[in-house]
Tab-separated table of C-alpha atoms in Angstrom:
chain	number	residue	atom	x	y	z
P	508	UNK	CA	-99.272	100.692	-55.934
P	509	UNK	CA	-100.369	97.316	-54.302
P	510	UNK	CA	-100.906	94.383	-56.703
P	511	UNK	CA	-104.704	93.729	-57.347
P	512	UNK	CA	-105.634	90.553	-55.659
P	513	UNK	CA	-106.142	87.757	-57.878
P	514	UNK	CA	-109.393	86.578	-59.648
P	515	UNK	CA	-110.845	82.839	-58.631
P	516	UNK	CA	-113.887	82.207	-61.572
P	517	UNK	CA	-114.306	78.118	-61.346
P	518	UNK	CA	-114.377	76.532	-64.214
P	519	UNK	CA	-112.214	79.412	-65.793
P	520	UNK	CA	-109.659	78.868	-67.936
P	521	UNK	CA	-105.986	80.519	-66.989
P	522	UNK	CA	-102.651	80.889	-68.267
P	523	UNK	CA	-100.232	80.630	-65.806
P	524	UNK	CA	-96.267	81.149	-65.729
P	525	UNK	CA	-93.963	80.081	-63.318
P	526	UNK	CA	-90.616	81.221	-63.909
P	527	UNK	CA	-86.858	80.227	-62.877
P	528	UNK	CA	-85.233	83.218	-60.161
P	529	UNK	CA	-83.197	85.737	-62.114
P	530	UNK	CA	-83.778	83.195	-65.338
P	531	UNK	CA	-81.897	80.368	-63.605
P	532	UNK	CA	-82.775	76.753	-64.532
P	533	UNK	CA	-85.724	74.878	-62.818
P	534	UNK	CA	-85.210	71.822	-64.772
P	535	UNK	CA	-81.500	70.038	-64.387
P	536	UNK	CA	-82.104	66.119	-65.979
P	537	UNK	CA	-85.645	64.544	-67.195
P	538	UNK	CA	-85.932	63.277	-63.778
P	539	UNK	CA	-86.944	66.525	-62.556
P	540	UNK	CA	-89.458	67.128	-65.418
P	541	UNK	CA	-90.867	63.703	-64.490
P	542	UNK	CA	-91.131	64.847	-60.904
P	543	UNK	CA	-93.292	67.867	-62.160
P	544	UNK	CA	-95.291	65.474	-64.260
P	545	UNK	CA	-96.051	63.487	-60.839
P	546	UNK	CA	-96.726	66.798	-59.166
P	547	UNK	CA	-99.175	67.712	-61.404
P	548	UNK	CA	-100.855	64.346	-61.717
P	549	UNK	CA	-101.435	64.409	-57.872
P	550	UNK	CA	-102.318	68.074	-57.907
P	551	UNK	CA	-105.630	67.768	-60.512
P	552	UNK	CA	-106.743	64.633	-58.323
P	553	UNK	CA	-106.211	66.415	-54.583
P	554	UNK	CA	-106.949	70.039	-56.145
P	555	UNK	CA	-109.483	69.442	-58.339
P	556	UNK	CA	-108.191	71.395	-61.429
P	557	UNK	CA	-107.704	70.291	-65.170
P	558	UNK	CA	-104.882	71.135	-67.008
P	559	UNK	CA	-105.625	71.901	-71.136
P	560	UNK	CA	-101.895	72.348	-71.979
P	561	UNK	CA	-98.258	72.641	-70.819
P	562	UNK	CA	-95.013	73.052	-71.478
P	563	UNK	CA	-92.014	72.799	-69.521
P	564	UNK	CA	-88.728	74.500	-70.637
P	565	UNK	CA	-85.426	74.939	-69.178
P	566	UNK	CA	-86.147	78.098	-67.174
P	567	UNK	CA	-89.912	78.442	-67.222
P	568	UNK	CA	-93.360	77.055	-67.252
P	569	UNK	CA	-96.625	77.291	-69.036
P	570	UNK	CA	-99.700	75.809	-67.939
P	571	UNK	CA	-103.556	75.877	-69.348
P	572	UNK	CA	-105.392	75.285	-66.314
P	573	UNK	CA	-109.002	75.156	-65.406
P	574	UNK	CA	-110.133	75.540	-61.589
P	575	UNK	CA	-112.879	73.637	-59.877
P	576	UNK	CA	-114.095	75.633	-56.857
P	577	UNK	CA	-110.701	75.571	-55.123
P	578	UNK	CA	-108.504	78.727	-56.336
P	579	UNK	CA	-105.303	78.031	-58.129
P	580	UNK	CA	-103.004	79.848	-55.180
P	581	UNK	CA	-102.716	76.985	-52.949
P	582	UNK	CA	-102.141	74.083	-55.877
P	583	UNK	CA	-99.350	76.351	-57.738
P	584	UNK	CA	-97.897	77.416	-54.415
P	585	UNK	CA	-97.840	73.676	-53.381
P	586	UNK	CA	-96.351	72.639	-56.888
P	587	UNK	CA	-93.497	75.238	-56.874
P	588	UNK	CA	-92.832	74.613	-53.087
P	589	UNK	CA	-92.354	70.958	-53.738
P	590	UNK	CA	-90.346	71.057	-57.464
P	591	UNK	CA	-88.066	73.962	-55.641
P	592	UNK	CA	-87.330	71.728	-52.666
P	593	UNK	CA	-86.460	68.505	-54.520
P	594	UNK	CA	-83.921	71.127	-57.108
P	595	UNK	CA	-82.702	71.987	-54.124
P	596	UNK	CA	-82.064	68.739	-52.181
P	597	UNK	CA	-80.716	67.233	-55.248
P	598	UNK	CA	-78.389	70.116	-55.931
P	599	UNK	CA	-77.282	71.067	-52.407
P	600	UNK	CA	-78.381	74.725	-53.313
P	601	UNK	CA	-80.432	76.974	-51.133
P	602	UNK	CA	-82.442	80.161	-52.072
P	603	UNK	CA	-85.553	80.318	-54.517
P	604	UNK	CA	-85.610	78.273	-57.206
P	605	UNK	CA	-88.618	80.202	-58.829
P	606	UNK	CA	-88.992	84.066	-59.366
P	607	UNK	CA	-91.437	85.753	-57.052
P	608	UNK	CA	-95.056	84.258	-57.049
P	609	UNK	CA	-96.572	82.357	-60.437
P	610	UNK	CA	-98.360	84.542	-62.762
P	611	UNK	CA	-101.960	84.026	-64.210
P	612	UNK	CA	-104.150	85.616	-66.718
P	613	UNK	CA	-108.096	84.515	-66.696
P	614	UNK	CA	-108.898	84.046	-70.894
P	615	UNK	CA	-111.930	84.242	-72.170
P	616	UNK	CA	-112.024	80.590	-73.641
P	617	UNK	CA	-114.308	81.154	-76.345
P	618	UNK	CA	-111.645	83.709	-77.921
P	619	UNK	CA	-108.344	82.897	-77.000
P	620	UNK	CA	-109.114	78.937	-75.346
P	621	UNK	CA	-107.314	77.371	-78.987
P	622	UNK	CA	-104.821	79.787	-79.759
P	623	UNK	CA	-103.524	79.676	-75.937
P	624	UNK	CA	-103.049	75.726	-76.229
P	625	UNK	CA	-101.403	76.531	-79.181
P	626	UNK	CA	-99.067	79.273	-78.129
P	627	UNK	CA	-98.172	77.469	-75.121
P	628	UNK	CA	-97.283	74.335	-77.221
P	629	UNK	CA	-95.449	76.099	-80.054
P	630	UNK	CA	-93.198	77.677	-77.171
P	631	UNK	CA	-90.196	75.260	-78.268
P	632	UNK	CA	-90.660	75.997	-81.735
P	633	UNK	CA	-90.330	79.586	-81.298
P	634	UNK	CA	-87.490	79.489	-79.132
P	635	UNK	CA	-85.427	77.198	-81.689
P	636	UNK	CA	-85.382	74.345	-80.065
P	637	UNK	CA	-87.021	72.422	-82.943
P	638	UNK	CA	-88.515	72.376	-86.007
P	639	UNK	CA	-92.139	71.227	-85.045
P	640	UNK	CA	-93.756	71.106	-82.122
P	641	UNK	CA	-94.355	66.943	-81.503
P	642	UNK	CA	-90.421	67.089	-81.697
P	643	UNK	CA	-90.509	68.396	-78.005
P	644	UNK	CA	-90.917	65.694	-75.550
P	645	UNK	CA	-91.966	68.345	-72.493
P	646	UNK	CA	-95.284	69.391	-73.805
P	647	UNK	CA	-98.709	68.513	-73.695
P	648	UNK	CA	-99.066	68.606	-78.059
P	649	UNK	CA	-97.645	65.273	-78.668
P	650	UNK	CA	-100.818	63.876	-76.594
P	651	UNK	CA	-103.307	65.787	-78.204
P	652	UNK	CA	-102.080	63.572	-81.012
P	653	UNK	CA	-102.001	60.032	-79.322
P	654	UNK	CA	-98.131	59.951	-78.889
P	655	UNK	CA	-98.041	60.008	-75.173
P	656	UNK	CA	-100.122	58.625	-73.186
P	657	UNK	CA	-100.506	61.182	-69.701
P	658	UNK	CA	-103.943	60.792	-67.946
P	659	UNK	CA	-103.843	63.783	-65.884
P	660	UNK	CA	-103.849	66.096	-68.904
P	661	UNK	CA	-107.518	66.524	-69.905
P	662	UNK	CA	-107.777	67.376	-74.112
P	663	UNK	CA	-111.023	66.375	-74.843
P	664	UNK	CA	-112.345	70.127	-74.370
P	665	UNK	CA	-109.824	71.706	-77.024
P	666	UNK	CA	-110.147	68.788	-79.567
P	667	UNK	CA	-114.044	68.937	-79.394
P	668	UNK	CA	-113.745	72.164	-81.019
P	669	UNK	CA	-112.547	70.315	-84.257
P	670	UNK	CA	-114.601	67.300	-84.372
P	671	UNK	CA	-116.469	64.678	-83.239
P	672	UNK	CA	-114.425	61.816	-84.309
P	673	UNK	CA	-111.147	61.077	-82.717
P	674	UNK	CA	-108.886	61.146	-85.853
P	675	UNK	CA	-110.598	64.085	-87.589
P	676	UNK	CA	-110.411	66.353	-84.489
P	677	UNK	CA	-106.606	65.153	-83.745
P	678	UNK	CA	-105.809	66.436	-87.602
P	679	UNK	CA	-107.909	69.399	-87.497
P	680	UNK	CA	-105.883	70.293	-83.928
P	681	UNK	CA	-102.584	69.677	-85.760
P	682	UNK	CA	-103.437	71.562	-88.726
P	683	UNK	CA	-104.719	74.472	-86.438
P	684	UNK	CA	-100.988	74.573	-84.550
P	685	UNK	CA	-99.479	74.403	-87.664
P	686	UNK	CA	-100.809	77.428	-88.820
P	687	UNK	CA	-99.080	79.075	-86.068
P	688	UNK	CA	-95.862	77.723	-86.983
P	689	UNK	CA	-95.050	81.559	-88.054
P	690	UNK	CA	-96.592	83.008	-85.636
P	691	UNK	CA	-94.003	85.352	-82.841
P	692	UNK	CA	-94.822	86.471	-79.051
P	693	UNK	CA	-98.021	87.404	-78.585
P	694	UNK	CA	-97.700	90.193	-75.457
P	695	UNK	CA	-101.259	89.615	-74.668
P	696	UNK	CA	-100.574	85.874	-73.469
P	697	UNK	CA	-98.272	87.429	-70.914
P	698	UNK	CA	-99.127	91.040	-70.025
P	699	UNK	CA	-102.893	90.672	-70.065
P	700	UNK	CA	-105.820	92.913	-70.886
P	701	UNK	CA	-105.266	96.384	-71.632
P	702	UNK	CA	-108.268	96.761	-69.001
P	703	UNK	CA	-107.269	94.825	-66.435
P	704	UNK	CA	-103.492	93.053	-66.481
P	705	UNK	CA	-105.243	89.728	-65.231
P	706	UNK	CA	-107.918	89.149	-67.634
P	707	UNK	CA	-107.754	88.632	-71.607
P	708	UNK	CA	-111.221	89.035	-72.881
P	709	UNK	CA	-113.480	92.002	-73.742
P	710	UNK	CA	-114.760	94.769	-71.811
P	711	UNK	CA	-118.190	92.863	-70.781
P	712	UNK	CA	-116.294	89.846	-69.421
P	713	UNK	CA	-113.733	91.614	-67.766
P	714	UNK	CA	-116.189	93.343	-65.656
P	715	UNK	CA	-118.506	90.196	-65.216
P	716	UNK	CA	-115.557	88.317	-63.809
P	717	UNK	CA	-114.325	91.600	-62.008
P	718	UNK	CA	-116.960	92.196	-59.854
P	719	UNK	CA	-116.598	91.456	-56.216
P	720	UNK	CA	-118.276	88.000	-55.410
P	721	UNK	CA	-119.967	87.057	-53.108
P	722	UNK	CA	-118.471	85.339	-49.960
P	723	UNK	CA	-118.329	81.327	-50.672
P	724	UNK	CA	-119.922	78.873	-49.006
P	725	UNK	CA	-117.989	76.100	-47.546
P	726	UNK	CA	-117.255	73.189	-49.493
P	727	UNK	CA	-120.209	69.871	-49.487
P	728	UNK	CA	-118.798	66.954	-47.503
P	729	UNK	CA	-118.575	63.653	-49.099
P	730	UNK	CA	-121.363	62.256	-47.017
P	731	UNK	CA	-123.293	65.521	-49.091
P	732	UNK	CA	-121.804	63.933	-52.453
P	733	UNK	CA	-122.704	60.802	-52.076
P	734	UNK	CA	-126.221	61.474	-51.081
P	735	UNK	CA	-126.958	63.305	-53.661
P	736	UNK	CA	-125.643	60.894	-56.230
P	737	UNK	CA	-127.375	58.580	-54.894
P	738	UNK	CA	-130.708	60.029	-55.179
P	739	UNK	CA	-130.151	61.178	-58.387
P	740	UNK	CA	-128.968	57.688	-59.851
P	741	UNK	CA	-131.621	55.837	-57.557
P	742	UNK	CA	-128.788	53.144	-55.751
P	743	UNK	CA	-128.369	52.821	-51.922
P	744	UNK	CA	-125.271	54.371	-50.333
P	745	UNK	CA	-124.067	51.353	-48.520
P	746	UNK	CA	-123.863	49.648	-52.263
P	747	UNK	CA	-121.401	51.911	-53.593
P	748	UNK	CA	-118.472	50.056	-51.118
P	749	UNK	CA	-119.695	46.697	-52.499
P	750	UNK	CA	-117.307	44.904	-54.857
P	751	UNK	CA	-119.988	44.671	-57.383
P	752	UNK	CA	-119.065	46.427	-61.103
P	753	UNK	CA	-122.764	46.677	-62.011
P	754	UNK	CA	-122.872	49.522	-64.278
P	755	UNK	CA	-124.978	51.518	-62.208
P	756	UNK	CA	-122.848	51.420	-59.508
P	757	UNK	CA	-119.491	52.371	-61.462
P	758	UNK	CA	-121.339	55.491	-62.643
P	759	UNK	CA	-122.518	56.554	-59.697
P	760	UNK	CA	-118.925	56.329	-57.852
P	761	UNK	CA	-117.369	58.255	-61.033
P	762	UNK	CA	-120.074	60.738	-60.555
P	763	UNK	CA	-119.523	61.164	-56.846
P	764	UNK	CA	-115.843	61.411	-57.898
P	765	UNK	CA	-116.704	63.886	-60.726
P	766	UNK	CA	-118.272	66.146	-58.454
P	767	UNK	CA	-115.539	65.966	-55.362
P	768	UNK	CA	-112.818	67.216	-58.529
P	769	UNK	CA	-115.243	70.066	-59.620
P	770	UNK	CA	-116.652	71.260	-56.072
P	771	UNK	CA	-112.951	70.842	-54.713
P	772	UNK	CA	-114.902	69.416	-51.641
P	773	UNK	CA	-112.654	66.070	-51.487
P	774	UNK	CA	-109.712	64.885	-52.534
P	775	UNK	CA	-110.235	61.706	-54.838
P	776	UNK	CA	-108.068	59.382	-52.406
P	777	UNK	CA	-110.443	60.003	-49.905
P	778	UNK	CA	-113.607	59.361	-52.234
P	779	UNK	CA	-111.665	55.922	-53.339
P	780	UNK	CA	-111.131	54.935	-49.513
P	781	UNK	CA	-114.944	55.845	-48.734
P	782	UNK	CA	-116.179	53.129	-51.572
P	783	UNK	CA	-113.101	50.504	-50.795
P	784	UNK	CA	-111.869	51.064	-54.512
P	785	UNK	CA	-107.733	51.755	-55.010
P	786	UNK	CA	-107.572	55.758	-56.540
P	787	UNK	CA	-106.156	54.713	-60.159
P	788	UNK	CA	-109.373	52.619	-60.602
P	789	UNK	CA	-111.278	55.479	-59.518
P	790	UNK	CA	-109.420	57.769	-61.571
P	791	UNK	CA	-109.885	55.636	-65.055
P	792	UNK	CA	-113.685	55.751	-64.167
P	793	UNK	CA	-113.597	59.076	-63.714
P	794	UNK	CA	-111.945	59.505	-67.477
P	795	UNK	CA	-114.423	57.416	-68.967
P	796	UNK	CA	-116.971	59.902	-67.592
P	797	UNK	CA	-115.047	62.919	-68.906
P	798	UNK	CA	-115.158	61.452	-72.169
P	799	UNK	CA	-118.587	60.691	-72.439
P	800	UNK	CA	-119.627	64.308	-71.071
P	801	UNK	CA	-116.925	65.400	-73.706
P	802	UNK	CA	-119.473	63.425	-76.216
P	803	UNK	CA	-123.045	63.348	-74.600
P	804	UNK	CA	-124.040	67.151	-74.562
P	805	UNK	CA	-127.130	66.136	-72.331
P	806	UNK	CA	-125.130	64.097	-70.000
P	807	UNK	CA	-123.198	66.670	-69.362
P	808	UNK	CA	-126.028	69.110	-68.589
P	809	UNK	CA	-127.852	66.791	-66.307
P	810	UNK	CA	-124.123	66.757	-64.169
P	811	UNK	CA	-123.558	70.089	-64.070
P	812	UNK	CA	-127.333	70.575	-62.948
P	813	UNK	CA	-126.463	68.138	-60.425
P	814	UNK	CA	-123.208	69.925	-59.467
P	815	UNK	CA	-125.403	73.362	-59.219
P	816	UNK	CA	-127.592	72.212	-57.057
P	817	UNK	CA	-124.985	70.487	-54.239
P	818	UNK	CA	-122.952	74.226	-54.567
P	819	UNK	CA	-126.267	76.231	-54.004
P	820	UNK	CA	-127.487	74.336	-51.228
């Protein structure tokens, strides 16, 4: 029976798996799990997806990743393709590093969202490689709790579930994966829906998201983007390359970067180049806007009205 293809739903939230060819290794020193980290940071800038959680173990991979409008086949492929060919150079080996294509199961975040993150990050614990799960240095839990510092791994969405304030949603998160310590293999995390194999969610998501969609429309431009912020924020195009840091300009080139991450449209080094700015300024503008949507509830309406109206146009 041919495999179903796979679902794209932007702004879904998926568990994927990547895993090493017959259970070989995919990770030989740190370097190589620094290399991913790299790989990733580039990827959620140039593909326009967030990732929620990680972890990276000796023979497999878990991410909790969130699409913009680009589907996650052509970022994964490009991550595997890239981690497999560096094993390989480094190791003189040839063959495939990974086994088969990456695997990934659409969840219905507002049921299984929390206790993905913390499946995915109690994954060492269960597996006996330590005690607790801010032991394991290849994870994304230790900086849902301040102790790493990795900008391309967006947790603002997972600790707003337990708070408003920093501290009190950072201990209500490590409370919550705590709970789990006991907690075995959930099947569901890895097989899917008893429905459909590729979703995790009730009957009336599965065939919301299920459905066959319409045919998308090409991407906006950037000269689309940047009109559009513009008249939305009320500032002149030709001001945005200026070296000025009036406020109203900053926000309205984090904006226009916002949107170029969500729509896919762009990637971010070629928003940066556009306004004359160097891409990890860009980037720490562009967190400083995720946090305040994170925050600002109407904020973060008035840019996804924004963003609905460039992708219906």
């Amino acid at each position: 029976m041919a495999r179903k293809p796979r679902l794209h739903v932007p702004g879904g939230f998926y568990h994927v798996m990547l895993r090493g060819n017959g259970g070989q290794d995919i990770f030989f020193a740190k370097a190589d799990r620094r290399y991913l980290y790299e790989l990733l940071a580039e990827g959620s800038e140039r593909f326009g997806y967030r990732v929620h959680g990680f972890c990276l173990m000796r023979n497999h991979i878990h991410l909790v990743v969130q699409p913009g409008q680009l589907a996650l086949s052509r970022p994964m492929q490009n991550l595997a393709f890239r981690h497999a060919r560096r094993i390989n150079a480094r190791r003189q080996r040839i063959g495939h590093l990974f086994q088969g294509r990456y695997k990934a199961i659409l969840v219905d975040a507002d049921s299984y969202l929390l206790a993905l993150v913390r499946y995915v990050h109690l994954n060492p614990v269960r597996a006996g490689l330590v005690a607790r799960a801010e032991d394991y240095p290849w994870s994304g839990h230790r900086a849902y709790l301040g102790r790493d510092a990795l900008a391309w791994l967006t947790t603002e969405v997972v600790l707003g579930q337990f708070g408003k304030r920093l501290a009190t949603a950072r201990a209500g998160y490590q409370a919550f994966v705590r709970d789990g310590l006991d907690h075995g293999r959930r099947d569901e995390f890895h097989l899917g829906g008893k429905t459909d194999s590729r979703v995790l969610a009730d009957d009336r998501f599965v065939e919301r998201v299920t459905k066959a969609p319409p045919t998308p429309a090409a991407p906006p431009g950037l000269d689309d983007l940047v009109a559009a912020v513009c008249a939305a924020q009320g500032v002149a195009a030709g001001d945005l390359a200026r070296p000025s840091r009036a406020r109203e300009l900053s926000q309205a080139r984090a904006i226009t970067a916002w949107l170029a991450r969500e729509s896919g449209a762009v990637p971010l080094t070629r928003v940066a180049a556009r306004f004359g700015r160097d891409p990890s300024a860009l980037s720490h503008g562009l967190r400083r806007l995720d946090r305040r949507t994170a925050k600002d509830a109407a904020f973060a309406e008035r840019l996804r009205r924004l963003y609905n109206s460039i992708i219906q146009a």
